[in-house]
PDB file of C-alpha atoms in Angstrom:
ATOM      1  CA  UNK F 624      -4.329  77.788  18.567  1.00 40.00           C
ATOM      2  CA  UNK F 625      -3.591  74.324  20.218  1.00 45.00           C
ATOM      3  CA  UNK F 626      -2.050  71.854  18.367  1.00 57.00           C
ATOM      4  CA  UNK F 627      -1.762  67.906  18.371  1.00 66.00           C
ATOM      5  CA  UNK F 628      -3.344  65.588  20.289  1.00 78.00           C
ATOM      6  CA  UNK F 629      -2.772  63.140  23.495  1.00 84.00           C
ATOM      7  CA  UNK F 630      -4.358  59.857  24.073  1.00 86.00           C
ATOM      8  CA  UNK F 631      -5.838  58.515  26.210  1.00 91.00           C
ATOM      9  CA  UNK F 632      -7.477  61.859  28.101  1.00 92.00           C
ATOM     10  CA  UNK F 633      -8.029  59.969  31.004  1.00 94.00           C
ATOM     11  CA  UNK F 634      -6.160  56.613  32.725  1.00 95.00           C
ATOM     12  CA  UNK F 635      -6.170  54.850  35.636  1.00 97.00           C
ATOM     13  CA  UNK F 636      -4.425  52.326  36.821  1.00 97.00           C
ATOM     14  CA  UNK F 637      -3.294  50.463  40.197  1.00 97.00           C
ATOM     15  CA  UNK F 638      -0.614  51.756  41.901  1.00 97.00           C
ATOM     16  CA  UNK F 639       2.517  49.648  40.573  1.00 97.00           C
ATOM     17  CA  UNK F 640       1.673  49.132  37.104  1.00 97.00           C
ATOM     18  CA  UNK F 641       3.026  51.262  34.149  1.00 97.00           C
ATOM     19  CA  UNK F 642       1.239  54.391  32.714  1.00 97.00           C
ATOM     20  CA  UNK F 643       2.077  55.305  28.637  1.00 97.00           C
ATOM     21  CA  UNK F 644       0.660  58.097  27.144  1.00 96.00           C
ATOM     22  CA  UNK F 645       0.713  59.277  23.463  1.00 96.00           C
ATOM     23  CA  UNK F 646       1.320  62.816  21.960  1.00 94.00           C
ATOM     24  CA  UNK F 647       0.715  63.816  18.281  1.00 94.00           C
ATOM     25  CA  UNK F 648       2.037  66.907  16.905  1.00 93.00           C
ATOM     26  CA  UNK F 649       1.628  69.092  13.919  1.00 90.00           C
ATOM     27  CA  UNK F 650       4.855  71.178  13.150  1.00 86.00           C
ATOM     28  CA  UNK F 651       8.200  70.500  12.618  1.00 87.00           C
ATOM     29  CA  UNK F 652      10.201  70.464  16.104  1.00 91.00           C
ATOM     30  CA  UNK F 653      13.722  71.160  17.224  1.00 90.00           C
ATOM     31  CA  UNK F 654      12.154  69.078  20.782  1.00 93.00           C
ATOM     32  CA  UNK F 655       9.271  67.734  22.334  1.00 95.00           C
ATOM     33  CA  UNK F 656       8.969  68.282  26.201  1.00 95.00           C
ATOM     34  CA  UNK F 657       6.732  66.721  28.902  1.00 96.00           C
ATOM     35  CA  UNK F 658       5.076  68.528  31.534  1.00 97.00           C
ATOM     36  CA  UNK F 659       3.147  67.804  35.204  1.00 97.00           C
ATOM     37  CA  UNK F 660       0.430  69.704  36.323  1.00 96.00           C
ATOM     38  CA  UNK F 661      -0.855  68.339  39.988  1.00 95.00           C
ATOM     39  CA  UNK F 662      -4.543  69.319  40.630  1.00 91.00           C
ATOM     40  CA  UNK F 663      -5.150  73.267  40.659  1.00 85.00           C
ATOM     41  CA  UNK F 664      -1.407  73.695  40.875  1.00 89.00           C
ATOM     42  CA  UNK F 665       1.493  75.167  37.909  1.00 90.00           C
ATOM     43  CA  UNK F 666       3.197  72.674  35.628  1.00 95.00           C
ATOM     44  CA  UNK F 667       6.677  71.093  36.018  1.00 96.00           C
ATOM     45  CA  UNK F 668       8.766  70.196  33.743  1.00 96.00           C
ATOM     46  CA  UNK F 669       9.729  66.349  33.630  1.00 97.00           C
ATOM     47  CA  UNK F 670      11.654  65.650  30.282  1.00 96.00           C
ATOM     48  CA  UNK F 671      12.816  66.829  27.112  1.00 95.00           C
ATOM     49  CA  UNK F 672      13.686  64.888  23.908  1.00 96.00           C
ATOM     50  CA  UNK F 673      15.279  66.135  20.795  1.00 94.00           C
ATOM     51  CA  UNK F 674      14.148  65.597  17.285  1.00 94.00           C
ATOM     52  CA  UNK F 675      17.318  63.593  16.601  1.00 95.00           C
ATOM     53  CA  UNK F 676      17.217  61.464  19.765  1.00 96.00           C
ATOM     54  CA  UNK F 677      14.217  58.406  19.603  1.00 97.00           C
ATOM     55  CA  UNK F 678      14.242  57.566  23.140  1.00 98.00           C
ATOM     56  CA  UNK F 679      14.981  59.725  26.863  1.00 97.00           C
ATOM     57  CA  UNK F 680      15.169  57.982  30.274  1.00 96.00           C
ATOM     58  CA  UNK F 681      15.148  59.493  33.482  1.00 96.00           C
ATOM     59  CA  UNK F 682      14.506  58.086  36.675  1.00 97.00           C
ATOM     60  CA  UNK F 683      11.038  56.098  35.835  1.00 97.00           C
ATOM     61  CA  UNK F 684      10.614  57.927  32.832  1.00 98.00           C
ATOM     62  CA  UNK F 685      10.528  57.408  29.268  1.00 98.00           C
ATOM     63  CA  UNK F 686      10.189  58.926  26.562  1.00 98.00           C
ATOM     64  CA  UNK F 687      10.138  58.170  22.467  1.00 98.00           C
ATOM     65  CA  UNK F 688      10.259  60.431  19.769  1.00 97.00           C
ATOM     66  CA  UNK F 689       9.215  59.631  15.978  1.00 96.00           C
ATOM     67  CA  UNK F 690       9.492  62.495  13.603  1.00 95.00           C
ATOM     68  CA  UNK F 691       8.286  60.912  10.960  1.00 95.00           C
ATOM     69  CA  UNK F 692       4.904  60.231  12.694  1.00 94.00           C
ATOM     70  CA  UNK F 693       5.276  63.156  14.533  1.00 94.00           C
ATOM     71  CA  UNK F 694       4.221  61.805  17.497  1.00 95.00           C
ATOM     72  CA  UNK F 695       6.041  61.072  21.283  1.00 96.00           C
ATOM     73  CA  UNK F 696       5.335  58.626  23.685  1.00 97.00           C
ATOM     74  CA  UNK F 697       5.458  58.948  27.802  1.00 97.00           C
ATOM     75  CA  UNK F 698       6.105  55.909  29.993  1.00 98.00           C
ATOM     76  CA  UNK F 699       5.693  55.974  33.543  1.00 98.00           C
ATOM     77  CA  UNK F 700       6.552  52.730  34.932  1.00 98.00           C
ATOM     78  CA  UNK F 701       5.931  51.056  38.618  1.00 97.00           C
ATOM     79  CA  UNK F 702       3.293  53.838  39.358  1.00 97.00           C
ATOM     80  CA  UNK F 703       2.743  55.489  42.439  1.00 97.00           C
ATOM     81  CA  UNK F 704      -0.078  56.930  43.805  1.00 96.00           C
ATOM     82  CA  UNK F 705       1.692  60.293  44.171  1.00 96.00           C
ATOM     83  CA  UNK F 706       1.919  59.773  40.106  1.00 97.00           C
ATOM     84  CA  UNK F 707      -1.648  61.490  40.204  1.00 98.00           C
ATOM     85  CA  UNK F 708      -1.875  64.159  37.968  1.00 97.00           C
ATOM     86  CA  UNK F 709      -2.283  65.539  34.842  1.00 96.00           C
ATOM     87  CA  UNK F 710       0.704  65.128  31.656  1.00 97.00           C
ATOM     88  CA  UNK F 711       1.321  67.689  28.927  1.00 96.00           C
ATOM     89  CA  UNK F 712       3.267  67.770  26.048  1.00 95.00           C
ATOM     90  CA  UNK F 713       4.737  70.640  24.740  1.00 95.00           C
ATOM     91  CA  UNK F 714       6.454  71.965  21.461  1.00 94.00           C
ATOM     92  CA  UNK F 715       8.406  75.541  21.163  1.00 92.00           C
ATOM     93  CA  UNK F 716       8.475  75.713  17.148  1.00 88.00           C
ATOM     94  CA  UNK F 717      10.173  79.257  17.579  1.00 88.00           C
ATOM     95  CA  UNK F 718      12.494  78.089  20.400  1.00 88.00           C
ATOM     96  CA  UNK F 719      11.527  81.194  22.270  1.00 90.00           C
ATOM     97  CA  UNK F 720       9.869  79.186  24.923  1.00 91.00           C
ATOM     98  CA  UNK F 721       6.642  80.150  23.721  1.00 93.00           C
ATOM     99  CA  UNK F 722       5.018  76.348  24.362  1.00 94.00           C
ATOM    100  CA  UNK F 723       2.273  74.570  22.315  1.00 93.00           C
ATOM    101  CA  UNK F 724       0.681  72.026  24.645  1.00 94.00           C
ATOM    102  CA  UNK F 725      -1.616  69.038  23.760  1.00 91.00           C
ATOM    103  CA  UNK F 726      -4.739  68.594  25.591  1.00 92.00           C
ATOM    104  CA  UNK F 727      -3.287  66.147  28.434  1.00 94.00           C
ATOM    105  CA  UNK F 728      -3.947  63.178  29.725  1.00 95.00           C
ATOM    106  CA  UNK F 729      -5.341  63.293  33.297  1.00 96.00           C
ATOM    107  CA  UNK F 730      -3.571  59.890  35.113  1.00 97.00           C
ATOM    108  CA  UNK F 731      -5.327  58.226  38.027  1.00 97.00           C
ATOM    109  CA  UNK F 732      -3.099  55.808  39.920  1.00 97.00           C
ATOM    110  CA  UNK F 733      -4.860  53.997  42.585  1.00 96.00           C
ATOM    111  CA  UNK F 734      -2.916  52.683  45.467  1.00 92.00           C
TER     112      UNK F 734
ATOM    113  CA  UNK S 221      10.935  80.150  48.656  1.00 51.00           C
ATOM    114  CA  UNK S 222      12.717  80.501  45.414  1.00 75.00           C
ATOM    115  CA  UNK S 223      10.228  79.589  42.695  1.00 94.00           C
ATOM    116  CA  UNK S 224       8.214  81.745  41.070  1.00 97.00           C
ATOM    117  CA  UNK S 225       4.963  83.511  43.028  1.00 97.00           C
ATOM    118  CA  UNK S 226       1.798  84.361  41.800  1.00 98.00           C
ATOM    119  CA  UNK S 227      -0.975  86.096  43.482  1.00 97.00           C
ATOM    120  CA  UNK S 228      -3.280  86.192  44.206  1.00 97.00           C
ATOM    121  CA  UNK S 229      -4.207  82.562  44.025  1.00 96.00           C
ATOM    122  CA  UNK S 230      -7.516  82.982  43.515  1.00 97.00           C
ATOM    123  CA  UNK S 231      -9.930  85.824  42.555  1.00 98.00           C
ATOM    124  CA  UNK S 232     -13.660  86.269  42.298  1.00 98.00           C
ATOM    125  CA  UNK S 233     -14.816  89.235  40.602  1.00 98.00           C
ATOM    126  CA  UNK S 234     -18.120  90.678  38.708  1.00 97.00           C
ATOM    127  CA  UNK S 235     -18.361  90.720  35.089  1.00 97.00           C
ATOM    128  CA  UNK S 236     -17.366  94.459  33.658  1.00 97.00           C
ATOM    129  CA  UNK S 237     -14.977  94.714  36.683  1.00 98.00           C
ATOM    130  CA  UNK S 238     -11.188  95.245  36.174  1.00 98.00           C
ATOM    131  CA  UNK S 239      -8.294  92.589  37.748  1.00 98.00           C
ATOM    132  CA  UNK S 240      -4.527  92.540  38.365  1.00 98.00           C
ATOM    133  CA  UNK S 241      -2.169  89.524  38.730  1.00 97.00           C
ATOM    134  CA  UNK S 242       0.917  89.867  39.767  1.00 98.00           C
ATOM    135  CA  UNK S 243       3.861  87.004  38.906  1.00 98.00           C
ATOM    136  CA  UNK S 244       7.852  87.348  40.504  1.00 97.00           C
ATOM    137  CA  UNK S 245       9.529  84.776  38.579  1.00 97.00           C
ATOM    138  CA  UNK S 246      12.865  83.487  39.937  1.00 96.00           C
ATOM    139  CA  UNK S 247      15.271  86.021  40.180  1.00 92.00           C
ATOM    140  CA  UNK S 248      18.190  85.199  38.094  1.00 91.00           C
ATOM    141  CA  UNK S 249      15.472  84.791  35.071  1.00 94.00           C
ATOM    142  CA  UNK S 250      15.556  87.216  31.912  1.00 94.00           C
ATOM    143  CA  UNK S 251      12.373  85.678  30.340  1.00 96.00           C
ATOM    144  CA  UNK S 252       8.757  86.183  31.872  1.00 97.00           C
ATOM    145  CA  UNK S 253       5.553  84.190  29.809  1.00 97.00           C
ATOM    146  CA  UNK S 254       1.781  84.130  30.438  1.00 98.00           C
ATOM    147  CA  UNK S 255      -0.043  81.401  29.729  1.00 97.00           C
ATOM    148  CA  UNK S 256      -3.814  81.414  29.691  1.00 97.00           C
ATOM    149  CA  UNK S 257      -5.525  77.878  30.824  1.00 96.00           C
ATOM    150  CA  UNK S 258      -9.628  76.619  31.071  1.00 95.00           C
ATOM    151  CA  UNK S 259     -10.949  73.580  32.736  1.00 91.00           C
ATOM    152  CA  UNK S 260      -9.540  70.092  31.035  1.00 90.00           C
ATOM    153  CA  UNK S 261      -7.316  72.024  28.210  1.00 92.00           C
ATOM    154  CA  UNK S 262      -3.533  72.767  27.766  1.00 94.00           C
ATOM    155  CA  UNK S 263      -2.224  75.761  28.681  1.00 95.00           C
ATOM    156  CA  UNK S 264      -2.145  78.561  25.934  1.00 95.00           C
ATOM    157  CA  UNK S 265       0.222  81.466  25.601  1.00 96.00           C
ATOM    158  CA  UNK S 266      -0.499  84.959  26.302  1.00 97.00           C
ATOM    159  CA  UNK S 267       2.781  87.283  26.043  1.00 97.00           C
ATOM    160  CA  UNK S 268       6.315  86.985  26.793  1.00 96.00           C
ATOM    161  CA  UNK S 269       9.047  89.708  28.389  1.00 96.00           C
ATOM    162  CA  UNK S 270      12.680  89.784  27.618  1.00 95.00           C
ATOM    163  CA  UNK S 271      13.653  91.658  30.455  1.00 94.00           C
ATOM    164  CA  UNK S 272      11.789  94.907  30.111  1.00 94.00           C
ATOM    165  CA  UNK S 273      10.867  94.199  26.483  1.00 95.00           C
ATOM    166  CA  UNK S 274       7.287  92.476  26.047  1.00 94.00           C
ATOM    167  CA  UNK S 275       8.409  90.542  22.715  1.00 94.00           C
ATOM    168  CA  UNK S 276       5.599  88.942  21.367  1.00 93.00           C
ATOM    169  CA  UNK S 277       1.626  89.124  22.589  1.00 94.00           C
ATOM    170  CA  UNK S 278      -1.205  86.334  21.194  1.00 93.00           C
ATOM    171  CA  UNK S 279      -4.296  86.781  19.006  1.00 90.00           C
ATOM    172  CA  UNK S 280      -5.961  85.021  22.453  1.00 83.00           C
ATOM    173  CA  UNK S 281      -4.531  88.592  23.986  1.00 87.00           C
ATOM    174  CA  UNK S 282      -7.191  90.696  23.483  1.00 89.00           C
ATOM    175  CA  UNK S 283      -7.565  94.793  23.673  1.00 93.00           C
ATOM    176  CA  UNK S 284      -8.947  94.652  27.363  1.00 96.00           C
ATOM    177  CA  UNK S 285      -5.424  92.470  28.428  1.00 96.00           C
ATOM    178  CA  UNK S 286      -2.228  94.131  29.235  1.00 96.00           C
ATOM    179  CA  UNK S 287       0.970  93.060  30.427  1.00 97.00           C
ATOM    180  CA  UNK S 288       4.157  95.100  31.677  1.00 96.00           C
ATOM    181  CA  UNK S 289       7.196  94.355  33.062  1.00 97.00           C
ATOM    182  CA  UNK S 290       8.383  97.955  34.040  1.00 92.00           C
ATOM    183  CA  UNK S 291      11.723  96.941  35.923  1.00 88.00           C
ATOM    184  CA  UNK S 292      12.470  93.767  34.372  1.00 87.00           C
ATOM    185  CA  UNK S 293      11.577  91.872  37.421  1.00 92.00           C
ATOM    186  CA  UNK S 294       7.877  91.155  38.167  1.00 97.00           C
ATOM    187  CA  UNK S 295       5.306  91.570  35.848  1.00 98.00           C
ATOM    188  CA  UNK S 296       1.476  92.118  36.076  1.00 98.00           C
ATOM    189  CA  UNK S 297      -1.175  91.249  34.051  1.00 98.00           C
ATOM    190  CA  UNK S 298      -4.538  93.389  33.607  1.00 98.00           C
ATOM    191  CA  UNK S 299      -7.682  92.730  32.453  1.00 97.00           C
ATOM    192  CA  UNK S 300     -10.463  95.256  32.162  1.00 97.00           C
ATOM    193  CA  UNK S 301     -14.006  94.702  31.264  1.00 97.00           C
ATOM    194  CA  UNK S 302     -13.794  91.124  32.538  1.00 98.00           C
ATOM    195  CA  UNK S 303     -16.374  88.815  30.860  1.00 97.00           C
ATOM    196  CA  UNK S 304     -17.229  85.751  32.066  1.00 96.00           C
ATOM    197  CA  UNK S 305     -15.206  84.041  29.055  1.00 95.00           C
ATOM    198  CA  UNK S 306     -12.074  85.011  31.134  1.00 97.00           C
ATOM    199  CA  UNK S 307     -12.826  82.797  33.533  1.00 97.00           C
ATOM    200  CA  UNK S 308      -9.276  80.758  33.577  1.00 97.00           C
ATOM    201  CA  UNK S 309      -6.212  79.442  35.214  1.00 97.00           C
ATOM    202  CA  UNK S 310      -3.716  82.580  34.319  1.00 98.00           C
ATOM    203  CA  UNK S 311      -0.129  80.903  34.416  1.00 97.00           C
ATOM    204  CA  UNK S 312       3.697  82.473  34.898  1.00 98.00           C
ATOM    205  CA  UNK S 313       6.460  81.054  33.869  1.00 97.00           C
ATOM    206  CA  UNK S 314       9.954  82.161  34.088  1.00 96.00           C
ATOM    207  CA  UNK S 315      13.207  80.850  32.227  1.00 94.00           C
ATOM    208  CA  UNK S 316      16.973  82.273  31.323  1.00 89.00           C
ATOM    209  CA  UNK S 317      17.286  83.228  27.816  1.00 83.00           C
ATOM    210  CA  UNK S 318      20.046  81.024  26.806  1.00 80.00           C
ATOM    211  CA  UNK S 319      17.610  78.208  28.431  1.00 80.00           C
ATOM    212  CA  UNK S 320      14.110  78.291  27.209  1.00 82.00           C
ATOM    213  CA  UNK S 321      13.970  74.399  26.868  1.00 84.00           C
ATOM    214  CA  UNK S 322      12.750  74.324  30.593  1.00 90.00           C
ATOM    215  CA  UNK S 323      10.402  76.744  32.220  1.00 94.00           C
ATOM    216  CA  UNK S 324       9.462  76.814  35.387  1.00 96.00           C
ATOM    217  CA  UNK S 325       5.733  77.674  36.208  1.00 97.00           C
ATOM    218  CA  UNK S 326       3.804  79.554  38.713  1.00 97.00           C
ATOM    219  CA  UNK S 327       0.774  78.017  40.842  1.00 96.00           C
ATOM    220  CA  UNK S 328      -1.093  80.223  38.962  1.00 97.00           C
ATOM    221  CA  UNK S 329      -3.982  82.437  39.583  1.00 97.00           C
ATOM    222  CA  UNK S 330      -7.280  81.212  39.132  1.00 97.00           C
ATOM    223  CA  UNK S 331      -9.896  83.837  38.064  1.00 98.00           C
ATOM    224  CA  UNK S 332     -13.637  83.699  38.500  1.00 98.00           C
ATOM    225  CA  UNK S 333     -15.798  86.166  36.523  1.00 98.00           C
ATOM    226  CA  UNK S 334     -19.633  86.416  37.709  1.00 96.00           C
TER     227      UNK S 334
END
């Protein structure tokens, strides 16, 4: 079954401004990744944090991690329109790649 | 195109009828998953192929869903009997063993049931 949450389901913003979206989890993790899924298309994967690192940058991305609220943090910042889409996160409790996603949070950046 | 290729990309069919997906992940790759995804929702997993070897398979994967891998390369995923409940976004993703932190995903097939 799914598991966790992400808040908000839905954002938009103007093109330019920053974008932060939340992830909760349930189980203990060895890492938390983020995922992009563009309109009817497959999901890429953007960035992955370990459960003993707190924060991840790369490129206009960042990410937090707290374990003991079990819970991540995305942060897009100076949005683009081509920033439209759709942000997972995803935990592999088994490390087998076998992927628990959250619900998502479907971004809207207007330009 | 190196990625990994699912078709079709989209199929129609009438309830009670049977369908086949194919998936060719990228080539190099030693793990094969199927994910299962409906309108606003995460993906969920299906099954997963070491090579050959279909490892593990999900409650979600009922009786009337199979998976094979016969060669180790592409695999296919049936469903017989569809029911309109099967309606879905039916994702591949591909990864190496020793690297299962990153997969990389398929468009995806998206399946219509009547």
């Amino acid at each position: 079954s799914q598991q966790g949450e992400e808040d908000p389901q839905a954002l938009s913003i103007q093109e330019g401004e920053n974008a932060t979206m939340n992830c909760s989890y349930k189980t203990s993790i060895n890492n938390l990744q983020w995922y992009r899924q563009n309109s009817g298309r497959g999901l890429v994967h953007l960035i992955l944090i370990r459960s003993n690192e707190r924060e991840k940058h790369s490129g206009r991305l960042r990410v937090t991690l707290d374990t003991s609220k079990k819970s991540s943090s995305l942060l897009i910042t100076a949005s683009r329109a081509a920033d439209t889409a759709s942000y997972f996160c995803a935990t592999d409790p088994s490390n087998t790649g076998k992927l628990i996603f959250g619900q998502g949070t479907t971004l809207q950046v207007k330009p | 195109d190196t990625g990994v290729s699912q078709n079709p990309r989209h199929k129609i069919t009438k309830r009670g009828q049977n369908v086949t997906f194919r998936c060719d992940p990228i080539s190099e790759h030693n793990r094969l998953y199927w994910y299962r995804q409906t309108l606003g929702q995460g993906p969920e997993f299906l099954t997963y192929f070491q090579n050959e070897a279909q490892l593990e398979k999900s409650r979600l994967l009922s009786d009337r869903f199979s998976a094979e891998r016969p060669k180790g390369s592409f695999s296919t995923l049936e469903i017989q009997r569809t029911e309109q409940g099967d309606s879905a976004m039916y994702l591949c993703a591909s990864s190496l063993t020793g690297k299962v932190e990153k997969l990389f995903f398929g468009s995806g097939t998206q399946l219509s049931v009547l």
